[in-house]
PDB file of N, CA and C in Angstrom:
ATOM      1  N   UNK O   1     -49.967 -22.856  77.096  1.00 84.00           N
ATOM      2  CA  UNK O   1     -50.548 -21.528  76.848  1.00 84.00           C
ATOM      3  C   UNK O   1     -49.445 -20.493  76.622  1.00 84.00           C
ATOM      4  N   UNK O   2     -48.402 -20.588  77.439  1.00 91.00           N
ATOM      5  CA  UNK O   2     -47.287 -19.646  77.297  1.00 91.00           C
ATOM      6  C   UNK O   2     -46.633 -19.771  75.919  1.00 91.00           C
ATOM      7  N   UNK O   3     -46.524 -21.010  75.450  1.00 95.00           N
ATOM      8  CA  UNK O   3     -45.940 -21.243  74.119  1.00 95.00           C
ATOM      9  C   UNK O   3     -46.752 -20.529  73.046  1.00 95.00           C
ATOM     10  N   UNK O   4     -48.073 -20.646  73.149  1.00 95.00           N
ATOM     11  CA  UNK O   4     -48.959 -20.027  72.177  1.00 95.00           C
ATOM     12  C   UNK O   4     -48.790 -18.508  72.190  1.00 95.00           C
ATOM     13  N   UNK O   5     -48.707 -17.957  73.390  1.00 96.00           N
ATOM     14  CA  UNK O   5     -48.552 -16.513  73.522  1.00 96.00           C
ATOM     15  C   UNK O   5     -47.235 -16.051  72.918  1.00 96.00           C
ATOM     16  N   UNK O   6     -46.194 -16.838  73.160  1.00 96.00           N
ATOM     17  CA  UNK O   6     -44.869 -16.509  72.623  1.00 96.00           C
ATOM     18  C   UNK O   6     -44.898 -16.513  71.099  1.00 96.00           C
ATOM     19  N   UNK O   7     -45.556 -17.531  70.557  1.00 96.00           N
ATOM     20  CA  UNK O   7     -45.664 -17.664  69.107  1.00 96.00           C
ATOM     21  C   UNK O   7     -46.446 -16.486  68.532  1.00 96.00           C
ATOM     22  N   UNK O   8     -47.519 -16.126  69.225  1.00 97.00           N
ATOM     23  CA  UNK O   8     -48.349 -15.010  68.786  1.00 97.00           C
ATOM     24  C   UNK O   8     -47.543 -13.715  68.799  1.00 97.00           C
ATOM     25  N   UNK O   9     -46.795 -13.502  69.859  1.00 97.00           N
ATOM     26  CA  UNK O   9     -45.969 -12.304  69.975  1.00 97.00           C
ATOM     27  C   UNK O   9     -44.941 -12.247  68.853  1.00 97.00           C
ATOM     28  N   UNK O  10     -44.388 -13.420  68.506  1.00 98.00           N
ATOM     29  CA  UNK O  10     -43.404 -13.497  67.434  1.00 98.00           C
ATOM     30  C   UNK O  10     -44.045 -13.111  66.101  1.00 98.00           C
ATOM     31  N   UNK O  11     -45.244 -13.631  65.869  1.00 98.00           N
ATOM     32  CA  UNK O  11     -45.956 -13.311  64.640  1.00 98.00           C
ATOM     33  C   UNK O  11     -46.285 -11.827  64.561  1.00 98.00           C
ATOM     34  N   UNK O  12     -46.717 -11.267  65.686  1.00 98.00           N
ATOM     35  CA  UNK O  12     -47.063  -9.850  65.728  1.00 98.00           C
ATOM     36  C   UNK O  12     -45.840  -8.987  65.436  1.00 98.00           C
ATOM     37  N   UNK O  13     -44.715  -9.322  66.042  1.00 98.00           N
ATOM     38  CA  UNK O  13     -43.513  -8.516  65.805  1.00 98.00           C
ATOM     39  C   UNK O  13     -43.066  -8.616  64.357  1.00 98.00           C
ATOM     40  N   UNK O  14     -43.284  -9.773  63.737  1.00 98.00           N
ATOM     41  CA  UNK O  14     -42.943  -9.926  62.318  1.00 98.00           C
ATOM     42  C   UNK O  14     -43.864  -9.061  61.463  1.00 98.00           C
ATOM     43  N   UNK O  15     -45.149  -9.049  61.821  1.00 98.00           N
ATOM     44  CA  UNK O  15     -46.116  -8.210  61.115  1.00 98.00           C
ATOM     45  C   UNK O  15     -45.695  -6.748  61.197  1.00 98.00           C
ATOM     46  N   UNK O  16     -45.312  -6.331  62.397  1.00 99.00           N
ATOM     47  CA  UNK O  16     -44.888  -4.950  62.615  1.00 99.00           C
ATOM     48  C   UNK O  16     -43.656  -4.623  61.785  1.00 99.00           C
ATOM     49  N   UNK O  17     -42.703  -5.539  61.748  1.00 98.00           N
ATOM     50  CA  UNK O  17     -41.488  -5.318  60.961  1.00 98.00           C
ATOM     51  C   UNK O  17     -41.814  -5.169  59.480  1.00 98.00           C
ATOM     52  N   UNK O  18     -42.676  -6.056  58.976  1.00 98.00           N
ATOM     53  CA  UNK O  18     -43.066  -5.988  57.566  1.00 98.00           C
ATOM     54  C   UNK O  18     -43.780  -4.675  57.276  1.00 98.00           C
ATOM     55  N   UNK O  19     -44.664  -4.284  58.194  1.00 98.00           N
ATOM     56  CA  UNK O  19     -45.428  -3.054  58.055  1.00 98.00           C
ATOM     57  C   UNK O  19     -44.497  -1.845  58.048  1.00 98.00           C
ATOM     58  N   UNK O  20     -43.571  -1.822  59.000  1.00 98.00           N
ATOM     59  CA  UNK O  20     -42.597  -0.740  59.082  1.00 98.00           C
ATOM     60  C   UNK O  20     -41.761  -0.674  57.814  1.00 98.00           C
ATOM     61  N   UNK O  21     -41.348  -1.823  57.322  1.00 98.00           N
ATOM     62  CA  UNK O  21     -40.537  -1.894  56.111  1.00 98.00           C
ATOM     63  C   UNK O  21     -41.291  -1.322  54.921  1.00 98.00           C
ATOM     64  N   UNK O  22     -42.570  -1.640  54.811  1.00 97.00           N
ATOM     65  CA  UNK O  22     -43.355  -1.137  53.687  1.00 97.00           C
ATOM     66  C   UNK O  22     -43.528   0.373  53.784  1.00 97.00           C
ATOM     67  N   UNK O  23     -43.665   0.889  54.992  1.00 97.00           N
ATOM     68  CA  UNK O  23     -43.763   2.337  55.183  1.00 97.00           C
ATOM     69  C   UNK O  23     -42.455   3.009  54.774  1.00 97.00           C
ATOM     70  N   UNK O  24     -41.341   2.418  55.178  1.00 97.00           N
ATOM     71  CA  UNK O  24     -40.025   2.951  54.815  1.00 97.00           C
ATOM     72  C   UNK O  24     -39.863   2.965  53.299  1.00 97.00           C
ATOM     73  N   UNK O  25     -40.256   1.879  52.656  1.00 96.00           N
ATOM     74  CA  UNK O  25     -40.170   1.799  51.199  1.00 96.00           C
ATOM     75  C   UNK O  25     -41.035   2.872  50.546  1.00 96.00           C
ATOM     76  N   UNK O  26     -42.224   3.088  51.098  1.00 95.00           N
ATOM     77  CA  UNK O  26     -43.126   4.107  50.567  1.00 95.00           C
ATOM     78  C   UNK O  26     -42.500   5.494  50.666  1.00 95.00           C
ATOM     79  N   UNK O  27     -41.963   5.810  51.829  1.00 95.00           N
ATOM     80  CA  UNK O  27     -41.409   7.150  52.032  1.00 95.00           C
ATOM     81  C   UNK O  27     -40.131   7.358  51.230  1.00 95.00           C
ATOM     82  N   UNK O  28     -39.429   6.275  50.942  1.00 93.00           N
ATOM     83  CA  UNK O  28     -38.213   6.376  50.146  1.00 93.00           C
ATOM     84  C   UNK O  28     -38.530   6.703  48.682  1.00 93.00           C
ATOM     85  N   UNK O  29     -39.711   6.294  48.254  1.00 86.00           N
ATOM     86  CA  UNK O  29     -40.075   6.436  46.852  1.00 86.00           C
ATOM     87  C   UNK O  29     -40.247   7.904  46.453  1.00 86.00           C
ATOM     88  N   UNK O  30     -40.630   8.734  47.411  1.00 77.00           N
ATOM     89  CA  UNK O  30     -40.857  10.154  47.101  1.00 77.00           C
ATOM     90  C   UNK O  30     -39.580  10.882  46.727  1.00 77.00           C
TER      91      UNK O  30
END
């Protein structure tokens, strides 16, 4: 169970990084 949670947390942090990156790219475009 702990392994699954760790994997999930890793996926979530990657999602957040991608999301943050896209926001940065958006704001840079202006």
